[in-house]
mmCIF file of C-alpha atoms in Angstrom:
data_model
loop_
_atom_site.group_PDB
_atom_site.id
_atom_site.type_symbol
_atom_site.label_atom_id
_atom_site.label_comp_id
_atom_site.label_asym_id
_atom_site.label_seq_id
_atom_site.Cartn_x
_atom_site.Cartn_y
_atom_site.Cartn_z
ATOM 1 C CA UNK T 26 6.369 21.020 28.463
ATOM 2 C CA UNK T 27 6.817 19.875 24.967
ATOM 3 C CA UNK T 28 5.271 16.705 24.238
ATOM 4 C CA UNK T 29 4.916 14.512 21.035
ATOM 5 C CA UNK T 30 1.372 14.219 20.032
ATOM 6 C CA UNK T 31 1.413 12.369 16.915
ATOM 7 C CA UNK T 32 3.884 9.875 14.749
ATOM 8 C CA UNK T 33 3.645 9.031 11.187
ATOM 9 C CA UNK T 34 5.133 6.393 8.828
ATOM 10 C CA UNK T 35 4.761 6.668 5.232
ATOM 11 C CA UNK T 36 5.711 3.270 3.646
ATOM 12 C CA UNK T 37 5.470 4.217 0.066
ATOM 13 C CA UNK T 38 6.783 7.533 -0.928
ATOM 14 C CA UNK T 39 4.100 9.881 -1.939
ATOM 15 C CA UNK T 40 1.468 7.704 -0.640
ATOM 16 C CA UNK T 41 -0.820 8.385 2.686
ATOM 17 C CA UNK T 42 0.734 7.624 6.119
ATOM 18 C CA UNK T 43 0.135 5.591 8.973
ATOM 19 C CA UNK T 44 -0.534 7.081 12.195
ATOM 20 C CA UNK T 45 1.239 5.173 15.214
ATOM 21 C CA UNK T 46 1.354 5.020 18.950
ATOM 22 C CA UNK T 47 5.146 4.078 18.854
ATOM 23 C CA UNK T 48 7.952 3.935 16.364
ATOM 24 C CA UNK T 49 11.218 2.217 15.991
ATOM 25 C CA UNK T 50 13.963 4.788 15.164
ATOM 26 C CA UNK T 51 16.460 3.524 12.870
ATOM 27 C CA UNK T 52 19.625 4.857 11.000
ATOM 28 C CA UNK T 53 17.427 5.723 7.705
ATOM 29 C CA UNK T 54 14.275 6.788 9.600
ATOM 30 C CA UNK T 55 11.410 4.999 11.314
ATOM 31 C CA UNK T 56 11.278 1.403 10.578
ATOM 32 C CA UNK T 57 9.894 0.979 6.982
ATOM 33 C CA UNK T 58 9.343 4.759 6.407
ATOM 34 C CA UNK T 59 9.632 5.500 2.773
ATOM 35 C CA UNK T 60 11.042 1.996 2.000
ATOM 36 C CA UNK T 61 9.242 1.721 -1.113
ATOM 37 C CA UNK T 62 8.650 4.333 -4.142
ATOM 38 C CA UNK T 63 6.997 4.581 -7.409
ATOM 39 C CA UNK T 64 9.218 4.700 -10.398
ATOM 40 C CA UNK T 65 8.577 5.293 -14.151
ATOM 41 C CA UNK T 66 9.171 1.854 -15.934
ATOM 42 C CA UNK T 67 11.256 3.303 -18.746
ATOM 43 C CA UNK T 68 13.804 5.144 -16.910
ATOM 44 C CA UNK T 69 13.419 4.443 -13.176
ATOM 45 C CA UNK T 70 12.814 7.956 -11.952
ATOM 46 C CA UNK T 71 10.858 8.714 -8.954
ATOM 47 C CA UNK T 72 7.258 9.837 -8.896
ATOM 48 C CA UNK T 73 5.296 11.513 -6.048
ATOM 49 C CA UNK T 74 2.353 13.765 -5.473
ATOM 50 C CA UNK T 75 4.025 16.510 -7.247
ATOM 51 C CA UNK T 76 3.439 14.854 -10.609
ATOM 52 C CA UNK T 77 0.810 12.447 -9.581
ATOM 53 C CA UNK T 78 -1.349 13.955 -7.019
ATOM 54 C CA UNK T 79 -3.611 10.721 -6.690
ATOM 55 C CA UNK T 80 -1.153 9.153 -5.122
ATOM 56 C CA UNK T 81 -2.263 10.729 -2.142
ATOM 57 C CA UNK T 82 -5.237 8.767 -2.236
ATOM 58 C CA UNK T 83 -3.150 5.160 -2.038
ATOM 59 C CA UNK T 84 -3.664 4.011 1.563
ATOM 60 C CA UNK T 85 -0.936 1.896 3.209
ATOM 61 C CA UNK T 86 -1.107 -0.730 6.202
ATOM 62 C CA UNK T 87 1.365 -2.518 7.747
ATOM 63 C CA UNK T 88 1.436 -4.849 11.142
ATOM 64 C CA UNK T 89 2.438 -3.218 14.133
ATOM 65 C CA UNK T 90 5.293 -5.613 14.660
ATOM 66 C CA UNK T 91 6.794 -4.634 11.216
ATOM 67 C CA UNK T 92 6.338 -1.049 12.233
ATOM 68 C CA UNK T 93 8.636 -1.724 15.329
ATOM 69 C CA UNK T 94 11.129 -3.411 13.430
ATOM 70 C CA UNK T 95 10.403 -6.950 13.986
ATOM 71 C CA UNK T 96 8.110 -8.126 11.038
ATOM 72 C CA UNK T 97 6.723 -11.799 10.951
ATOM 73 C CA UNK T 98 7.734 -14.043 8.182
ATOM 74 C CA UNK T 99 4.234 -13.753 6.570
ATOM 75 C CA UNK T 100 4.011 -9.782 6.895
ATOM 76 C CA UNK T 101 2.952 -7.766 4.140
ATOM 77 C CA UNK T 102 2.736 -4.081 3.056
ATOM 78 C CA UNK T 103 -0.995 -3.488 2.053
ATOM 79 C CA UNK T 104 -2.029 -1.055 -0.265
ATOM 80 C CA UNK T 105 -5.620 0.308 -1.188
ATOM 81 C CA UNK T 106 -6.761 2.771 -3.584
ATOM 82 C CA UNK T 107 -10.296 4.176 -5.131
ATOM 83 C CA UNK T 108 -11.510 1.627 -7.774
ATOM 84 C CA UNK T 109 -8.717 -0.680 -7.040
ATOM 85 C CA UNK T 110 -8.708 -3.974 -5.388
ATOM 86 C CA UNK T 111 -6.245 -4.372 -2.492
ATOM 87 C CA UNK T 112 -2.534 -5.219 -3.027
ATOM 88 C CA UNK T 113 -0.251 -6.965 -0.734
ATOM 89 C CA UNK T 114 3.413 -7.050 -1.121
ATOM 90 C CA UNK T 115 5.151 -9.419 0.892
ATOM 91 C CA UNK T 116 7.885 -7.919 3.361
ATOM 92 C CA UNK T 117 10.036 -11.232 3.022
ATOM 93 C CA UNK T 118 10.850 -12.518 -0.619
ATOM 94 C CA UNK T 119 9.879 -16.097 -1.404
ATOM 95 C CA UNK T 120 12.766 -18.416 -0.102
ATOM 96 C CA UNK T 121 15.562 -19.087 -2.542
ATOM 97 C CA UNK T 122 14.647 -15.872 -4.898
ATOM 98 C CA UNK T 123 17.355 -13.385 -4.815
ATOM 99 C CA UNK T 124 15.966 -9.572 -5.048
ATOM 100 C CA UNK T 125 16.218 -8.283 -8.715
ATOM 101 C CA UNK T 126 17.890 -5.004 -8.326
ATOM 102 C CA UNK T 127 17.121 -2.158 -11.062
ATOM 103 C CA UNK T 128 18.551 1.121 -11.762
ATOM 104 C CA UNK T 129 16.526 4.101 -10.263
ATOM 105 C CA UNK T 130 16.724 7.850 -9.113
ATOM 106 C CA UNK T 131 15.380 9.557 -6.101
ATOM 107 C CA UNK T 132 16.387 13.549 -6.448
ATOM 108 C CA UNK T 133 20.245 13.629 -6.886
ATOM 109 C CA UNK T 134 20.851 9.862 -5.979
ATOM 110 C CA UNK T 135 21.013 7.198 -8.707
ATOM 111 C CA UNK T 136 21.494 3.609 -7.589
ATOM 112 C CA UNK T 137 19.968 0.157 -7.216
ATOM 113 C CA UNK T 138 16.587 -0.856 -5.604
ATOM 114 C CA UNK T 139 14.561 -4.054 -5.113
ATOM 115 C CA UNK T 140 12.019 -4.503 -7.885
ATOM 116 C CA UNK T 141 8.822 -5.758 -6.244
ATOM 117 C CA UNK T 142 7.828 -7.594 -9.389
ATOM 118 C CA UNK T 143 5.032 -7.584 -12.050
ATOM 119 C CA UNK T 144 1.976 -7.772 -9.679
ATOM 120 C CA UNK T 145 2.573 -4.306 -7.838
ATOM 121 C CA UNK T 146 3.724 -2.690 -11.175
ATOM 122 C CA UNK T 147 0.256 -3.522 -12.908
ATOM 123 C CA UNK T 148 -1.391 -2.472 -9.848
ATOM 124 C CA UNK T 149 0.322 1.107 -9.868
ATOM 125 C CA UNK T 150 0.217 1.144 -13.748
ATOM 126 C CA UNK T 151 -3.703 0.893 -13.960
ATOM 127 C CA UNK T 152 -4.213 3.234 -11.223
ATOM 128 C CA UNK T 153 -1.946 6.087 -12.315
ATOM 129 C CA UNK T 154 -2.460 5.540 -16.053
ATOM 130 C CA UNK T 155 1.168 5.029 -16.988
ATOM 131 C CA UNK T 156 3.795 2.382 -16.851
ATOM 132 C CA UNK T 157 5.137 2.268 -13.422
ATOM 133 C CA UNK T 158 7.083 -0.087 -11.011
ATOM 134 C CA UNK T 159 7.231 -0.452 -7.279
ATOM 135 C CA UNK T 160 10.849 -0.720 -5.815
ATOM 136 C CA UNK T 161 11.891 -1.085 -2.471
ATOM 137 C CA UNK T 162 15.130 0.322 -0.861
ATOM 138 C CA UNK T 163 17.993 -2.420 -0.598
ATOM 139 C CA UNK T 164 20.382 -0.661 1.218
ATOM 140 C CA UNK T 165 22.061 -2.177 4.662
ATOM 141 C CA UNK T 166 23.002 1.220 6.453
ATOM 142 C CA UNK T 167 25.333 1.545 9.190
ATOM 143 C CA UNK T 168 24.463 2.968 12.550
ATOM 144 C CA UNK T 169 23.624 6.670 12.700
ATOM 145 C CA UNK T 170 26.610 8.640 11.785
ATOM 146 C CA UNK T 171 28.834 5.772 10.770
ATOM 147 C CA UNK T 172 28.317 5.913 7.071
ATOM 148 C CA UNK T 173 30.735 7.295 4.596
ATOM 149 C CA UNK T 174 31.281 7.633 0.901
ATOM 150 C CA UNK T 175 33.944 5.113 0.765
ATOM 151 C CA UNK T 176 31.655 2.178 1.842
ATOM 152 C CA UNK T 177 28.498 3.138 0.622
ATOM 153 C CA UNK T 178 27.467 0.854 -2.410
ATOM 154 C CA UNK T 179 24.799 1.325 -5.198
ATOM 155 C CA UNK T 180 22.061 0.579 -2.908
ATOM 156 C CA UNK T 181 22.699 2.855 0.044
ATOM 157 C CA UNK T 182 21.959 6.635 -0.082
ATOM 158 C CA UNK T 183 23.496 9.342 2.032
ATOM 159 C CA UNK T 184 22.121 12.543 3.291
ATOM 160 C CA UNK T 185 23.339 15.931 2.212
ATOM 161 C CA UNK T 186 26.931 16.225 3.375
ATOM 162 C CA UNK T 187 26.960 19.878 4.249
ATOM 163 C CA UNK T 188 24.167 19.430 6.534
ATOM 164 C CA UNK T 189 24.451 15.955 7.836
ATOM 165 C CA UNK T 190 27.649 14.111 7.036
ATOM 166 C CA UNK T 191 27.773 10.344 7.541
ATOM 167 C CA UNK T 192 24.276 9.852 7.870
ATOM 168 C CA UNK T 193 21.948 7.624 5.663
ATOM 169 C CA UNK T 194 18.527 7.609 4.498
ATOM 170 C CA UNK T 195 16.014 5.408 2.526
ATOM 171 C CA UNK T 196 13.604 7.406 0.182
ATOM 172 C CA UNK T 197 12.750 10.484 1.867
ATOM 173 C CA UNK T 198 13.369 13.766 -0.116
ATOM 174 C CA UNK T 199 16.571 14.267 1.950
ATOM 175 C CA UNK T 200 16.795 13.115 5.597
ATOM 176 C CA UNK T 201 15.724 10.390 7.869
ATOM 177 C CA UNK T 202 12.822 12.338 9.805
ATOM 178 C CA UNK T 203 10.860 15.491 9.913
ATOM 179 C CA UNK T 204 9.318 17.368 13.183
ATOM 180 C CA UNK T 205 6.776 19.847 12.956
ATOM 181 C CA UNK T 206 5.013 21.868 15.512
ATOM 182 C CA UNK T 207 1.243 22.322 16.187
ATOM 183 C CA UNK T 208 1.741 25.848 17.284
ATOM 184 C CA UNK T 209 3.351 26.808 14.208
ATOM 185 C CA UNK T 210 0.430 25.220 12.099
ATOM 186 C CA UNK T 211 -1.984 27.061 14.211
ATOM 187 C CA UNK T 212 0.067 30.348 13.584
ATOM 188 C CA UNK T 213 0.111 29.601 9.552
ATOM 189 C CA UNK T 214 -3.626 28.796 9.788
ATOM 190 C CA UNK T 215 -4.344 32.191 11.096
ATOM 191 C CA UNK T 216 -3.076 33.752 7.744
ATOM 192 C CA UNK T 217 -5.115 31.487 5.584
ATOM 193 C CA UNK T 218 -8.785 31.728 4.640
ATOM 194 C CA UNK T 219 -9.115 27.894 5.082
ATOM 195 C CA UNK T 220 -7.267 26.140 7.929
ATOM 196 C CA UNK T 221 -5.094 23.179 6.912
ATOM 197 C CA UNK T 222 -4.509 19.790 8.439
ATOM 198 C CA UNK T 223 -0.754 18.703 9.486
ATOM 199 C CA UNK T 224 -0.934 16.064 7.058
ATOM 200 C CA UNK T 225 -0.337 18.572 4.228
ATOM 201 C CA UNK T 226 3.343 18.833 5.618
ATOM 202 C CA UNK T 227 3.776 14.924 5.995
ATOM 203 C CA UNK T 228 5.689 15.154 9.204
ATOM 204 C CA UNK T 229 7.093 12.020 10.998
ATOM 205 C CA UNK T 230 7.017 13.615 14.276
ATOM 206 C CA UNK T 231 4.345 16.174 15.585
ATOM 207 C CA UNK T 232 4.967 18.153 18.741
ATOM 208 C CA UNK T 233 2.980 20.357 21.086
ATOM 209 C CA UNK T 234 3.809 22.640 23.877
ATOM 210 C CA UNK T 235 6.253 25.082 22.184
ATOM 211 C CA UNK T 236 5.860 28.622 20.904
ATOM 212 C CA UNK T 237 5.192 29.270 17.000
ATOM 213 C CA UNK T 238 8.302 28.481 15.108
ATOM 214 C CA UNK T 239 10.539 27.706 18.288
ATOM 215 C CA UNK T 240 11.943 24.697 16.782
ATOM 216 C CA UNK T 241 13.808 27.025 14.304
ATOM 217 C CA UNK T 242 16.156 27.410 17.442
ATOM 218 C CA UNK T 243 16.552 23.818 18.196
ATOM 219 C CA UNK T 244 20.150 22.375 17.414
ATOM 220 C CA UNK T 245 19.651 19.091 18.904
ATOM 221 C CA UNK T 246 16.778 17.435 21.180
ATOM 222 C CA UNK T 247 15.863 14.298 23.211
ATOM 223 C CA UNK T 248 12.697 12.655 22.774
ATOM 224 C CA UNK T 249 11.638 10.099 25.718
ATOM 225 C CA UNK T 250 12.633 9.761 29.351
ATOM 226 C CA UNK T 251 16.059 10.290 30.864
ATOM 227 C CA UNK T 252 16.813 6.647 30.454
ATOM 228 C CA UNK T 253 14.729 6.058 27.269
ATOM 229 C CA UNK T 254 14.568 7.644 24.261
ATOM 230 C CA UNK T 255 16.464 8.933 21.351
ATOM 231 C CA UNK T 256 18.860 11.935 20.552
ATOM 232 C CA UNK T 257 18.336 13.903 17.312
ATOM 233 C CA UNK T 258 20.083 16.590 15.548
ATOM 234 C CA UNK T 259 18.157 19.393 13.827
ATOM 235 C CA UNK T 260 20.122 19.933 10.595
ATOM 236 C CA UNK T 261 18.009 21.812 7.959
ATOM 237 C CA UNK T 262 14.794 23.734 7.560
ATOM 238 C CA UNK T 263 12.423 21.520 5.267
ATOM 239 C CA UNK T 264 11.509 23.670 2.017
ATOM 240 C CA UNK T 265 8.041 23.243 0.984
ATOM 241 C CA UNK T 266 6.939 22.411 -2.290
ATOM 242 C CA UNK T 267 3.635 21.968 -4.149
ATOM 243 C CA UNK T 268 2.755 18.763 -2.225
ATOM 244 C CA UNK T 269 1.509 20.957 0.717
ATOM 245 C CA UNK T 270 -1.156 22.529 -1.704
ATOM 246 C CA UNK T 271 -2.701 19.081 -2.404
ATOM 247 C CA UNK T 272 -5.632 18.035 -0.141
ATOM 248 C CA UNK T 273 -4.763 14.519 1.226
ATOM 249 C CA UNK T 274 -8.237 13.481 1.429
ATOM 250 C CA UNK T 275 -9.307 14.339 -2.109
ATOM 251 C CA UNK T 276 -6.129 14.927 -4.174
ATOM 252 C CA UNK T 277 -7.293 18.211 -5.245
ATOM 253 C CA UNK T 278 -4.505 20.976 -5.819
ATOM 254 C CA UNK T 279 -4.866 24.204 -4.608
ATOM 255 C CA UNK T 280 -2.570 27.464 -3.934
ATOM 256 C CA UNK T 281 -2.133 27.465 -0.245
ATOM 257 C CA UNK T 282 0.083 27.475 2.039
ATOM 258 C CA UNK T 283 2.782 28.065 -0.437
ATOM 259 C CA UNK T 284 1.629 31.948 -0.856
ATOM 260 C CA UNK T 285 1.151 32.699 2.884
ATOM 261 C CA UNK T 286 4.580 30.958 3.943
ATOM 262 C CA UNK T 287 6.313 33.239 1.025
ATOM 263 C CA UNK T 288 5.449 36.118 3.049
ATOM 264 C CA UNK T 289 7.013 35.580 6.493
ATOM 265 C CA UNK T 290 8.922 31.785 5.966
ATOM 266 C CA UNK T 291 11.195 32.466 3.019
ATOM 267 C CA UNK T 292 14.881 32.387 3.335
ATOM 268 C CA UNK T 293 15.104 36.191 2.510
ATOM 269 C CA UNK T 294 12.538 36.820 5.261
ATOM 270 C CA UNK T 295 14.167 34.735 8.219
ATOM 271 C CA UNK T 296 16.954 36.884 9.387
ATOM 272 C CA UNK T 297 19.086 33.735 10.587
ATOM 273 C CA UNK T 298 19.584 32.340 7.329
ATOM 274 C CA UNK T 299 23.176 33.609 7.424
ATOM 275 C CA UNK T 300 25.126 30.016 7.128
ATOM 276 C CA UNK T 301 26.795 29.834 4.039
ATOM 277 C CA UNK T 302 24.661 26.684 3.071
ATOM 278 C CA UNK T 303 21.645 29.116 2.866
ATOM 279 C CA UNK T 304 23.444 31.708 0.754
ATOM 280 C CA UNK T 305 22.422 29.965 -2.345
ATOM 281 C CA UNK T 306 19.440 31.443 -4.238
ATOM 282 C CA UNK T 307 17.511 28.309 -4.062
ATOM 283 C CA UNK T 308 17.300 28.295 -0.313
ATOM 284 C CA UNK T 309 16.756 32.284 -0.090
ATOM 285 C CA UNK T 310 13.699 31.650 -2.289
ATOM 286 C CA UNK T 311 12.341 28.581 -0.550
ATOM 287 C CA UNK T 312 9.651 28.682 2.127
ATOM 288 C CA UNK T 313 10.006 26.683 5.087
ATOM 289 C CA UNK T 314 7.869 24.501 7.540
ATOM 290 C CA UNK T 315 9.295 22.001 9.781
ATOM 291 C CA UNK T 316 12.938 20.666 10.335
ATOM 292 C CA UNK T 317 14.789 17.632 9.044
ATOM 293 C CA UNK T 318 16.426 15.679 11.955
ATOM 294 C CA UNK T 319 18.807 12.993 11.835
ATOM 295 C CA UNK T 320 19.258 10.407 14.957
ATOM 296 C CA UNK T 321 22.410 9.947 17.082
ATOM 297 C CA UNK T 322 21.501 6.247 17.814
ATOM 298 C CA UNK T 323 18.716 3.917 17.271
ATOM 299 C CA UNK T 324 15.848 3.480 19.789
ATOM 300 C CA UNK T 325 12.080 3.758 20.171
ATOM 301 C CA UNK T 326 9.865 6.883 20.694
ATOM 302 C CA UNK T 327 6.283 6.945 21.517
ATOM 303 C CA UNK T 328 3.298 9.694 21.652
ATOM 304 C CA UNK T 329 3.291 11.124 25.020
ATOM 305 C CA UNK T 330 7.037 11.261 25.193
ATOM 306 C CA UNK T 331 8.552 14.536 26.300
ATOM 307 C CA UNK T 332 10.739 16.491 23.964
ATOM 308 C CA UNK T 333 13.752 18.191 25.750
ATOM 309 C CA UNK T 334 15.904 20.757 23.788
ATOM 310 C CA UNK T 335 19.592 19.556 24.260
ATOM 311 C CA UNK T 336 21.377 22.654 22.482
ATOM 312 C CA UNK T 337 20.270 26.010 20.915
ATOM 313 C CA UNK T 338 21.022 26.943 17.219
ATOM 314 C CA UNK T 339 23.594 29.788 17.308
ATOM 315 C CA UNK T 340 22.365 33.121 15.711
ATOM 316 C CA UNK T 341 18.769 32.337 15.837
ATOM 317 C CA UNK T 342 17.227 35.824 16.268
ATOM 318 C CA UNK T 343 13.452 36.251 17.335
ATOM 319 C CA UNK T 344 12.135 37.430 13.874
ATOM 320 C CA UNK T 345 11.142 33.801 12.806
ATOM 321 C CA UNK T 346 8.477 33.574 15.691
ATOM 322 C CA UNK T 347 7.771 37.435 15.464
ATOM 323 C CA UNK T 348 7.198 37.527 11.736
#
């Protein structure tokens, strides 16, 4: 039986995550997952470990109730980092003060996000050594699968239409959830001189009890019991970048696992990359670990929940697991 072994929420894009026992599934991801991001002060462009590896050392903390979607009025996001005093960012703005929206970008999306003010801006500017600001996602998304371009305002962000039309996302790279398999990591580690931890891949959901790379064949899945849980569609393999080469405990940058993945997890190698969406050169050259999910409804999932595959992906051969 496939079982959920770990769940993670990453409140600030690029910073350390929080390991939780249970989490609230919302349209844009787990409650408060990637609801904040660091942007450059002069142009609003987002920054991650790709440009600033030391973001990995920023630790995040949130009250349990907030992580389950029901924060108290005095709840706050707490941030700590080497050489810095703790920073608290209230989840509820002061009464009577409307949020200050500023222009920012996250990959292809340009829109408005809530500026968290001078204190967080000064904290990140001091830590990172360049003028930055902390912004918070300001969108009010519709239920999973109900969004459309026609009703999306400047604060809301849609997923890639060719993979998941009518779904929304906060500040992850592209989709609300990322699932990864412990067996796939074990298979990858056999090909490396030094084994890597799962945190290199920053998943939201970790599963055990499947064969290596069997997640390639999942088109849809259910997490939870028959009368409780959430259905997900598995919509796109996660192409991996420099972040996977960064030690999440030290922020040191290496070469692996990208070199190892190139040998057996590139779009060119994986035979089932025949769908039109993957014929573009950027997809055939990319290397993949984990899959992006979108939810079909809101709910709650927990460590220990069973994972049931509802539908298989058509045309997926065996070479993904056998490579």
